[in-house]
PDB file of C-alpha atoms in Angstrom:
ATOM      1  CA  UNK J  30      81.243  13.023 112.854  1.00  0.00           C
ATOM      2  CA  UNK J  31      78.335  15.275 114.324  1.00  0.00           C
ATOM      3  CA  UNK J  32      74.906  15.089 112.678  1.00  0.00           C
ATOM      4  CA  UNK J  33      75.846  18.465 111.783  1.00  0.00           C
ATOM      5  CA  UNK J  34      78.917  17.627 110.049  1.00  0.00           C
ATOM      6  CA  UNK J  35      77.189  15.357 107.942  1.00  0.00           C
ATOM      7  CA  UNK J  36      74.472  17.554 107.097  1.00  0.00           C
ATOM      8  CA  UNK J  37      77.370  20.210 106.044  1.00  0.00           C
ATOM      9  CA  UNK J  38      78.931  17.202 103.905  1.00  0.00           C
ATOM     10  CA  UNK J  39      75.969  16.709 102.260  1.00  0.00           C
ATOM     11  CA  UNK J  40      76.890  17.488  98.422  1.00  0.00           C
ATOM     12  CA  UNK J  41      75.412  20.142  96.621  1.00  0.00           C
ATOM     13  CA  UNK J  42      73.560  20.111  93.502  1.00  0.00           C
ATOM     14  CA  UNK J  43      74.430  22.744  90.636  1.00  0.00           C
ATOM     15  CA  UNK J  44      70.925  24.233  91.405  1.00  0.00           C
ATOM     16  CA  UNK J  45      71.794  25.133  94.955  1.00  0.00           C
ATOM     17  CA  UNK J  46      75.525  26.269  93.909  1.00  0.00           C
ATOM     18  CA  UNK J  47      74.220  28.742  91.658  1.00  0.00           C
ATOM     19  CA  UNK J  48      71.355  29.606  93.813  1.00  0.00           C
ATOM     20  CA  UNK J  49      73.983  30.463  97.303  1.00  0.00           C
ATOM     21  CA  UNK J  50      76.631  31.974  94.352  1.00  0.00           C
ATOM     22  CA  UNK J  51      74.259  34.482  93.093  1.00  0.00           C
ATOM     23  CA  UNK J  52      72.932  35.410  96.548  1.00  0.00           C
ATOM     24  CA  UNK J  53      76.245  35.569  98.109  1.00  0.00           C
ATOM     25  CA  UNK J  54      76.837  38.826  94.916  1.00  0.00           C
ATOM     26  CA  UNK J  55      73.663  40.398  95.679  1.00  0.00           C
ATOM     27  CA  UNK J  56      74.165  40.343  99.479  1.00  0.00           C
ATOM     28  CA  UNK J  57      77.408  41.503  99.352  1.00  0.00           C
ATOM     29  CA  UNK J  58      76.077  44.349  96.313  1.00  0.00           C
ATOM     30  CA  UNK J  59      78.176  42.521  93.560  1.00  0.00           C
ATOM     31  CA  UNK J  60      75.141  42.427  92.454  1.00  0.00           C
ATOM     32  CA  UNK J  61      73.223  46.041  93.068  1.00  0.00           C
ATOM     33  CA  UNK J  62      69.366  46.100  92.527  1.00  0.00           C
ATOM     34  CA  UNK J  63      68.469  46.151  88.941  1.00  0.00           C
ATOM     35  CA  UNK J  64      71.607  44.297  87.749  1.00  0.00           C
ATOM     36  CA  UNK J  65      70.232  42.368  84.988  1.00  0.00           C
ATOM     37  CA  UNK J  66      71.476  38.182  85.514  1.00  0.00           C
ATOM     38  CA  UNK J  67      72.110  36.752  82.537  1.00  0.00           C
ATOM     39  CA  UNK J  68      71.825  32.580  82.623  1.00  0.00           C
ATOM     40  CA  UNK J  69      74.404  32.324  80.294  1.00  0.00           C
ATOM     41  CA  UNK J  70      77.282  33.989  81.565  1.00  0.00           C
ATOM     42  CA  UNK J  71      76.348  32.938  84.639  1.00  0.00           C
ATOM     43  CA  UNK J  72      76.418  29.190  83.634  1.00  0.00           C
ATOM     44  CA  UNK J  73      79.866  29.497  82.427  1.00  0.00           C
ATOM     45  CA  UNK J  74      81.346  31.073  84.982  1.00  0.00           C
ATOM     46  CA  UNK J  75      80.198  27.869  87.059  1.00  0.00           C
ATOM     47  CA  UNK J  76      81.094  25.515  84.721  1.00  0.00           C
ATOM     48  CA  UNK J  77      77.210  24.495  84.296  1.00  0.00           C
ATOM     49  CA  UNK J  78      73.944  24.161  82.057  1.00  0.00           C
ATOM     50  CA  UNK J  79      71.513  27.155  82.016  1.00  0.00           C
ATOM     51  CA  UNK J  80      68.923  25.160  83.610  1.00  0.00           C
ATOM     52  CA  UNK J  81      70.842  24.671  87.094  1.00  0.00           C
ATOM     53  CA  UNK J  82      70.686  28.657  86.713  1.00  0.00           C
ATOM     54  CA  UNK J  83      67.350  28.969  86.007  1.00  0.00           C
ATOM     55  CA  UNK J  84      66.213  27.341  88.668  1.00  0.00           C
ATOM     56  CA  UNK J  85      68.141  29.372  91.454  1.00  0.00           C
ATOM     57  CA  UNK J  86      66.757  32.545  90.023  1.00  0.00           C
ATOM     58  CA  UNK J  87      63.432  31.113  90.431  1.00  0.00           C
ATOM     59  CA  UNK J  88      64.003  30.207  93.887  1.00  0.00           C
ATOM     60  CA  UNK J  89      65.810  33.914  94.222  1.00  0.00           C
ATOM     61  CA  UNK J  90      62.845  35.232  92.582  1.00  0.00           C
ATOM     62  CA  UNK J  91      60.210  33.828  95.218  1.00  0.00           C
ATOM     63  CA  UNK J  92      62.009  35.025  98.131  1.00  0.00           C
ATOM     64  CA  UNK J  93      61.716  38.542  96.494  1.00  0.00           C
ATOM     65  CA  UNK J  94      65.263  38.806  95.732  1.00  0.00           C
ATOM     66  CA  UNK J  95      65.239  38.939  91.991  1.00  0.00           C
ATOM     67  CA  UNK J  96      62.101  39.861  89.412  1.00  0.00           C
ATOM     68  CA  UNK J  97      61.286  38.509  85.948  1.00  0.00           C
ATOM     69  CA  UNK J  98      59.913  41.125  83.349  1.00  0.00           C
ATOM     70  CA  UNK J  99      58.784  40.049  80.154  1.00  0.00           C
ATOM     71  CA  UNK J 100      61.471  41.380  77.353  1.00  0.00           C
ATOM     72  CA  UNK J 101      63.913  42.404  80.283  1.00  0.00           C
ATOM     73  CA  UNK J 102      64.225  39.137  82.129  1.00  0.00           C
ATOM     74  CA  UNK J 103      65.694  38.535  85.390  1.00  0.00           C
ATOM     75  CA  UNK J 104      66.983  41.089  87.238  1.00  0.00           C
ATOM     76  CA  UNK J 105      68.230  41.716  91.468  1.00  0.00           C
ATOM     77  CA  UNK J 106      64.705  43.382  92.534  1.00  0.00           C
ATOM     78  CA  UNK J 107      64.874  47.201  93.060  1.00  0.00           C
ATOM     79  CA  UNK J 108      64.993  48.754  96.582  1.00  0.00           C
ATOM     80  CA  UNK J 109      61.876  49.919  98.213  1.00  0.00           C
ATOM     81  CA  UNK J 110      62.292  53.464  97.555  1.00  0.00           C
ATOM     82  CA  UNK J 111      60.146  54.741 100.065  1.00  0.00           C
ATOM     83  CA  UNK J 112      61.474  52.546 102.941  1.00  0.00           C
ATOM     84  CA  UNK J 113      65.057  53.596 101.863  1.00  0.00           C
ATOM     85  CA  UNK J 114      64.547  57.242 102.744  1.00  0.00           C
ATOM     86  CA  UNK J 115      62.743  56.706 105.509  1.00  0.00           C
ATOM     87  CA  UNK J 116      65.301  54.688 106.754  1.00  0.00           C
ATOM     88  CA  UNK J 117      68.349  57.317 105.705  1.00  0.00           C
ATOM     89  CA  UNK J 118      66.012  60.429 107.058  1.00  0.00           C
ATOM     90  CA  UNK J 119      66.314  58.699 110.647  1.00  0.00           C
ATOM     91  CA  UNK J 120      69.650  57.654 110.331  1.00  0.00           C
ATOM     92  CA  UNK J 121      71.123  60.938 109.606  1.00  0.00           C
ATOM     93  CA  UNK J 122      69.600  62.558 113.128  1.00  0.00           C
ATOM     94  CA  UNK J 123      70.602  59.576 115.076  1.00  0.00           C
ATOM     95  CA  UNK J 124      73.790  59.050 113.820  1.00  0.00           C
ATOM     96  CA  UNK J 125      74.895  62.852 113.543  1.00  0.00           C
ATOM     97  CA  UNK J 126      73.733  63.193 117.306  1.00  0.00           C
ATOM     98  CA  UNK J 127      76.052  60.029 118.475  1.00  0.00           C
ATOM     99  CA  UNK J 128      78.499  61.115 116.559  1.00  0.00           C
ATOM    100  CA  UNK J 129      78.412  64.280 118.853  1.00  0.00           C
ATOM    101  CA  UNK J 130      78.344  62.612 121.888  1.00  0.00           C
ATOM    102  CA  UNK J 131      81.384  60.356 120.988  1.00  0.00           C
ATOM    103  CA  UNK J 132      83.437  63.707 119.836  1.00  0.00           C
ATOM    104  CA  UNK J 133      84.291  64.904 123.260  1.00  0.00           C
ATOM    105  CA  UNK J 134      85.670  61.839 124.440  1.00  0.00           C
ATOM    106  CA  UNK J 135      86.512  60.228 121.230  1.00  0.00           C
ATOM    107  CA  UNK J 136      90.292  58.788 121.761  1.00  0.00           C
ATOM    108  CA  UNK J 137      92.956  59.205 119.411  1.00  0.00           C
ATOM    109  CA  UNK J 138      93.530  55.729 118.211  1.00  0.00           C
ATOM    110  CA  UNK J 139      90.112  55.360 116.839  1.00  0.00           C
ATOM    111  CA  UNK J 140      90.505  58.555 115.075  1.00  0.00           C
ATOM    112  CA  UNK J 141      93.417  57.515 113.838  1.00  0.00           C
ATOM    113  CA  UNK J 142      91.569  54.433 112.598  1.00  0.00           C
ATOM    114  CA  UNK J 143      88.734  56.456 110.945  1.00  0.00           C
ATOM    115  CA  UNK J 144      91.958  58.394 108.809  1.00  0.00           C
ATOM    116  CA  UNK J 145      93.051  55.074 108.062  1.00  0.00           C
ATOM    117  CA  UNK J 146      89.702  53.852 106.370  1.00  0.00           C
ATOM    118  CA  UNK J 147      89.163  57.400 104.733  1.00  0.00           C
ATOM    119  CA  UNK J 148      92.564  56.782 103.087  1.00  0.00           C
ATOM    120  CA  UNK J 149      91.408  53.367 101.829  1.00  0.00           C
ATOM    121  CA  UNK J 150      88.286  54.641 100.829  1.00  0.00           C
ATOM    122  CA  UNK J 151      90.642  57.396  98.652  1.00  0.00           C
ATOM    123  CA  UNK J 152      92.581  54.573  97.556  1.00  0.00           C
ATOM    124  CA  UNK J 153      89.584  52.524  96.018  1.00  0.00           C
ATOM    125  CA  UNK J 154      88.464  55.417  93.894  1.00  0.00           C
ATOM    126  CA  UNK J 155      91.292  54.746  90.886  1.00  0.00           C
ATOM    127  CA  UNK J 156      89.957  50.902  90.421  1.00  0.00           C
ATOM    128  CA  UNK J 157      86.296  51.744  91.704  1.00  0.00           C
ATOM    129  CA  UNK J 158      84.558  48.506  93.130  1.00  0.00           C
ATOM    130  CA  UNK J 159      81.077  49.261  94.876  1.00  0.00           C
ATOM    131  CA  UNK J 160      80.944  46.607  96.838  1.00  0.00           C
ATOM    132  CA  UNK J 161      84.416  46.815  98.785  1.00  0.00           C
ATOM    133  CA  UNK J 162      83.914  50.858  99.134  1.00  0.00           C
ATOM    134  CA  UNK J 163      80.366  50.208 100.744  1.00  0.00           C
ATOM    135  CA  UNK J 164      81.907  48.056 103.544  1.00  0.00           C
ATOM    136  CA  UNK J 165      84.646  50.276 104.280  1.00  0.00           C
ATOM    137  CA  UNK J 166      82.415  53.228 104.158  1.00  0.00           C
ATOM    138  CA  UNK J 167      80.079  51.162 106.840  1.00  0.00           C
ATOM    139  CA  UNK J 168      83.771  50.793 109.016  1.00  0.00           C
ATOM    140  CA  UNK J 169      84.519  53.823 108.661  1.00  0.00           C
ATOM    141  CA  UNK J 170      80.729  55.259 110.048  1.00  0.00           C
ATOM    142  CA  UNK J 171      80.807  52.369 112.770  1.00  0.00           C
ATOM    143  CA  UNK J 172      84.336  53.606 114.113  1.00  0.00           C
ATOM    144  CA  UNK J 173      82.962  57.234 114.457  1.00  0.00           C
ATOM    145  CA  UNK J 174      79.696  56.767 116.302  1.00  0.00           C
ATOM    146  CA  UNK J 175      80.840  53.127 117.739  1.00  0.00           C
ATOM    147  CA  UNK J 176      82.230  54.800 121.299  1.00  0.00           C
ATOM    148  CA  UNK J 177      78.929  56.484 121.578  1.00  0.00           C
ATOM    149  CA  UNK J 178      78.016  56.580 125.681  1.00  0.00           C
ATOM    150  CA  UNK J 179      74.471  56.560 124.931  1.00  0.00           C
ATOM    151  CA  UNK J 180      73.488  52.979 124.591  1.00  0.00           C
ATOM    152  CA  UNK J 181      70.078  53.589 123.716  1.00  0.00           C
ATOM    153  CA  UNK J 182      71.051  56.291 120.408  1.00  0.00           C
ATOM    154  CA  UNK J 183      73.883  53.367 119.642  1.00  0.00           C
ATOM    155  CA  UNK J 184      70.796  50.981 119.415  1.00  0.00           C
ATOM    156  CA  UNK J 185      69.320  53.369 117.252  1.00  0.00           C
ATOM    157  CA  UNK J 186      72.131  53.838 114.477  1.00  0.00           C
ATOM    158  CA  UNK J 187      73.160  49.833 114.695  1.00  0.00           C
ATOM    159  CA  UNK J 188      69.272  48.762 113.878  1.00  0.00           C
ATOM    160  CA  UNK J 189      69.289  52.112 110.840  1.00  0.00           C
ATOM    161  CA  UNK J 190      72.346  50.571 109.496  1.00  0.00           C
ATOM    162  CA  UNK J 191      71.151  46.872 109.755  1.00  0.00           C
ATOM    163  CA  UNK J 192      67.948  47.893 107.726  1.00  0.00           C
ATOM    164  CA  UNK J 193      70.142  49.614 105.539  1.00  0.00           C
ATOM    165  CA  UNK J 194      72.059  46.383 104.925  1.00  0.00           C
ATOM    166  CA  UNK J 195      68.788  44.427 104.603  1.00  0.00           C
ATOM    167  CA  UNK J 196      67.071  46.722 101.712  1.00  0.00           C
ATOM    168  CA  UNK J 197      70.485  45.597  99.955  1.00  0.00           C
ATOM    169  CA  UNK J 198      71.517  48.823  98.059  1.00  0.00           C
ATOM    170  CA  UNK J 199      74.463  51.653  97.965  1.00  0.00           C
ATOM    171  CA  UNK J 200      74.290  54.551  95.855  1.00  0.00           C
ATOM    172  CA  UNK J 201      77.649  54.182  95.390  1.00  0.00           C
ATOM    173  CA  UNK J 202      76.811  51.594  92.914  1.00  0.00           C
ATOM    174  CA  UNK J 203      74.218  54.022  90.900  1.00  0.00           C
ATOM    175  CA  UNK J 204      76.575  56.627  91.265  1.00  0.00           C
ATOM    176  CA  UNK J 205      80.284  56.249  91.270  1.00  0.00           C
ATOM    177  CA  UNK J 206      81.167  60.047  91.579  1.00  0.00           C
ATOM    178  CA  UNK J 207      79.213  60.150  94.986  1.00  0.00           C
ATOM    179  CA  UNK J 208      82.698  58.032  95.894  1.00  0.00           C
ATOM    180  CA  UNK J 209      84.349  60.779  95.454  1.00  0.00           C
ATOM    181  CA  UNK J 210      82.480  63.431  97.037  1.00  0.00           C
ATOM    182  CA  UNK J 211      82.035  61.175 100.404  1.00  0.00           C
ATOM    183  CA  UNK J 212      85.694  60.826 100.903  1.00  0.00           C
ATOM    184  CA  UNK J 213      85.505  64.328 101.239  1.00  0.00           C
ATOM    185  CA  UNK J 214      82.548  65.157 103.117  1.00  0.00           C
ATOM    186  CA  UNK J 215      84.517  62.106 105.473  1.00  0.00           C
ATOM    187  CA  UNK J 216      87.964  64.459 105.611  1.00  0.00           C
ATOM    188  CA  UNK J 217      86.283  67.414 106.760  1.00  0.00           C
ATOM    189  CA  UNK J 218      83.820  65.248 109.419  1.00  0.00           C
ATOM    190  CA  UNK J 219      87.708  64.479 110.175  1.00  0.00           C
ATOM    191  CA  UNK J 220      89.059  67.797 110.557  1.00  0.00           C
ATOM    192  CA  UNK J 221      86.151  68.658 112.896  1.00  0.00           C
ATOM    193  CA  UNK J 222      87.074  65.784 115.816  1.00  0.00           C
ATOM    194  CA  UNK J 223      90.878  66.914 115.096  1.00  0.00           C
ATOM    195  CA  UNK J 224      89.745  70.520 116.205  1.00  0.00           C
ATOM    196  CA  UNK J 225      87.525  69.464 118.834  1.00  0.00           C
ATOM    197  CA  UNK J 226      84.753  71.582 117.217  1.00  0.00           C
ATOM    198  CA  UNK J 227      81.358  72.518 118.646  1.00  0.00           C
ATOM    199  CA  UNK J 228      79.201  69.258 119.291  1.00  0.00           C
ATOM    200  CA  UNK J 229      76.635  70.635 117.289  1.00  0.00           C
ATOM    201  CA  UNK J 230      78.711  71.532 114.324  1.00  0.00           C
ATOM    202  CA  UNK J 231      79.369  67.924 113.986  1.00  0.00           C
ATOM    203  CA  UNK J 232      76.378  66.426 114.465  1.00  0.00           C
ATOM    204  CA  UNK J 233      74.909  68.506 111.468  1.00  0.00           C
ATOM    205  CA  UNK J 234      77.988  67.990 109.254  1.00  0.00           C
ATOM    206  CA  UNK J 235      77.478  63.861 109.674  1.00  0.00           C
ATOM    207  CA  UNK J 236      73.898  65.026 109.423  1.00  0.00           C
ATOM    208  CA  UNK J 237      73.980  66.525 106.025  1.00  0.00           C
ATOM    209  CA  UNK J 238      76.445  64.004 104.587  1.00  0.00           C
ATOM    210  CA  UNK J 239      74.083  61.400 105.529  1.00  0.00           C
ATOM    211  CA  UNK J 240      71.047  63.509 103.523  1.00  0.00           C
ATOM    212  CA  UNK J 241      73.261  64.155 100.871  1.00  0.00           C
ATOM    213  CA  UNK J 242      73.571  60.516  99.559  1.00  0.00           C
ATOM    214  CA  UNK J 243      70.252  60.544 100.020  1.00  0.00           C
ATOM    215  CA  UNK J 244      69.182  63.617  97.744  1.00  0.00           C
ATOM    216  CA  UNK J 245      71.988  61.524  95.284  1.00  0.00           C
ATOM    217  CA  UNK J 246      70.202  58.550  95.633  1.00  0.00           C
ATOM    218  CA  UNK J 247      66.672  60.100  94.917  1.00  0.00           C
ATOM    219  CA  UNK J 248      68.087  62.262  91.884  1.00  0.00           C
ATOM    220  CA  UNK J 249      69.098  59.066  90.209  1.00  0.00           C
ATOM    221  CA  UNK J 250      65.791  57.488  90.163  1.00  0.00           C
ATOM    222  CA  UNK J 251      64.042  60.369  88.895  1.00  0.00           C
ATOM    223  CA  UNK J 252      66.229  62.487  86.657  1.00  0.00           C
TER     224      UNK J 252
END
């Protein structure tokens, strides 16, 4: 056995199973910003005390990952609002433009693989589940502007989306009907590589579905 091995090996204790178990849902977005974690449903889905619990939140709650309010108690720590939009602002003009220089030589299997994940996206609005649409909705995007010739713009999207990942949050969560309405923005972003339409027209179409979740995003927190 490698020294690694045994360090792997090394039993847990129930503080740091529920400490990787609820960090596993909120990296994932099982667990969306401002889901409220309750220690006692918690502990029984583990099969533990509410002090194992209580422990990995505090640990959770120094890394910044979850915040304590008096009379609300824990909850997964809401996104930076202003470093979301910054970050969904550039990613809509890098993205749209790589998007438009993959059209033109785009080749039919991967488009055939973007229908694919569209049609599972479709599929997972009748028993919505947040977390499982977000990923495929990140496939689906990566398949589009993945074949991108421009190394440099592909840097650009990969690091938008990474951030996007990091800041942990989907408005798909706060807003399950913005499901539906990106399934279809996705069909006609489709329909424009089936036509071989105008680079330009589908830059700004990927462009403006991109803003859209964000002007969805920014209605929710301030109704």
């Amino acid at each position: 056995m490698t020294t690694g091995d045994a360090v792997n090996s090394t039993p847990k204790s129930k503080s740091q199973i529920a400490y990787h178990w609820i960090k596993a849902r909120i990296d994932d977005g099982t667990f969306s910003p401002g889901y409220r974690l309750v220690f006692g449903q918690i502990a029984q889905e583990l099969g533990v005390s509410t002090v194992p619990v209580r422990e990995a939140v505090r640990r959770l709650e120094a890394e910044g990952l979850v915040t304590y309010e008096h009379n609300i108690g824990a909850q997964v720590a809401m996104v930076d609002e202003s470093d979301y939009q910054h970050t969904m602002q550039t990613l809509a003009l890098v993205e749209g433009y790589a998007a438009a220089l993959a059209a033109p030589s785009l080749p039919g299997e991967v488009l055939d693989e973007a229908k694919g994940l569209n049609a599972q996206l479709t599929a997972c609005l009748d028993n919505f589940e947040p977390s499982r649409f977000t990923a495929l909705n990140r496939d689906f995007h990566r398949v589009l502007f993945g074949t991108c010739p421009n190394p440099q713009v592909l840097d650009l999207v990969n690091r938008g989306w990474n951030r996007l990942a990091g800041l942990r949050t989907s408005t798909f969560s706060f807003v399950p009907g913005r499901a539906h309405e990106s399934v279809q923005e996705h069909q006609k972003i489709l329909d424009l590589f089936d036509r071989s339409a105008p680079a330009g027209e589908i830059e700004l179409a990927v462009r403006e579905h991109r803003l859209t979740t964000l002007e969805t995003f920014l209605a929710w927190r301030h109704p």
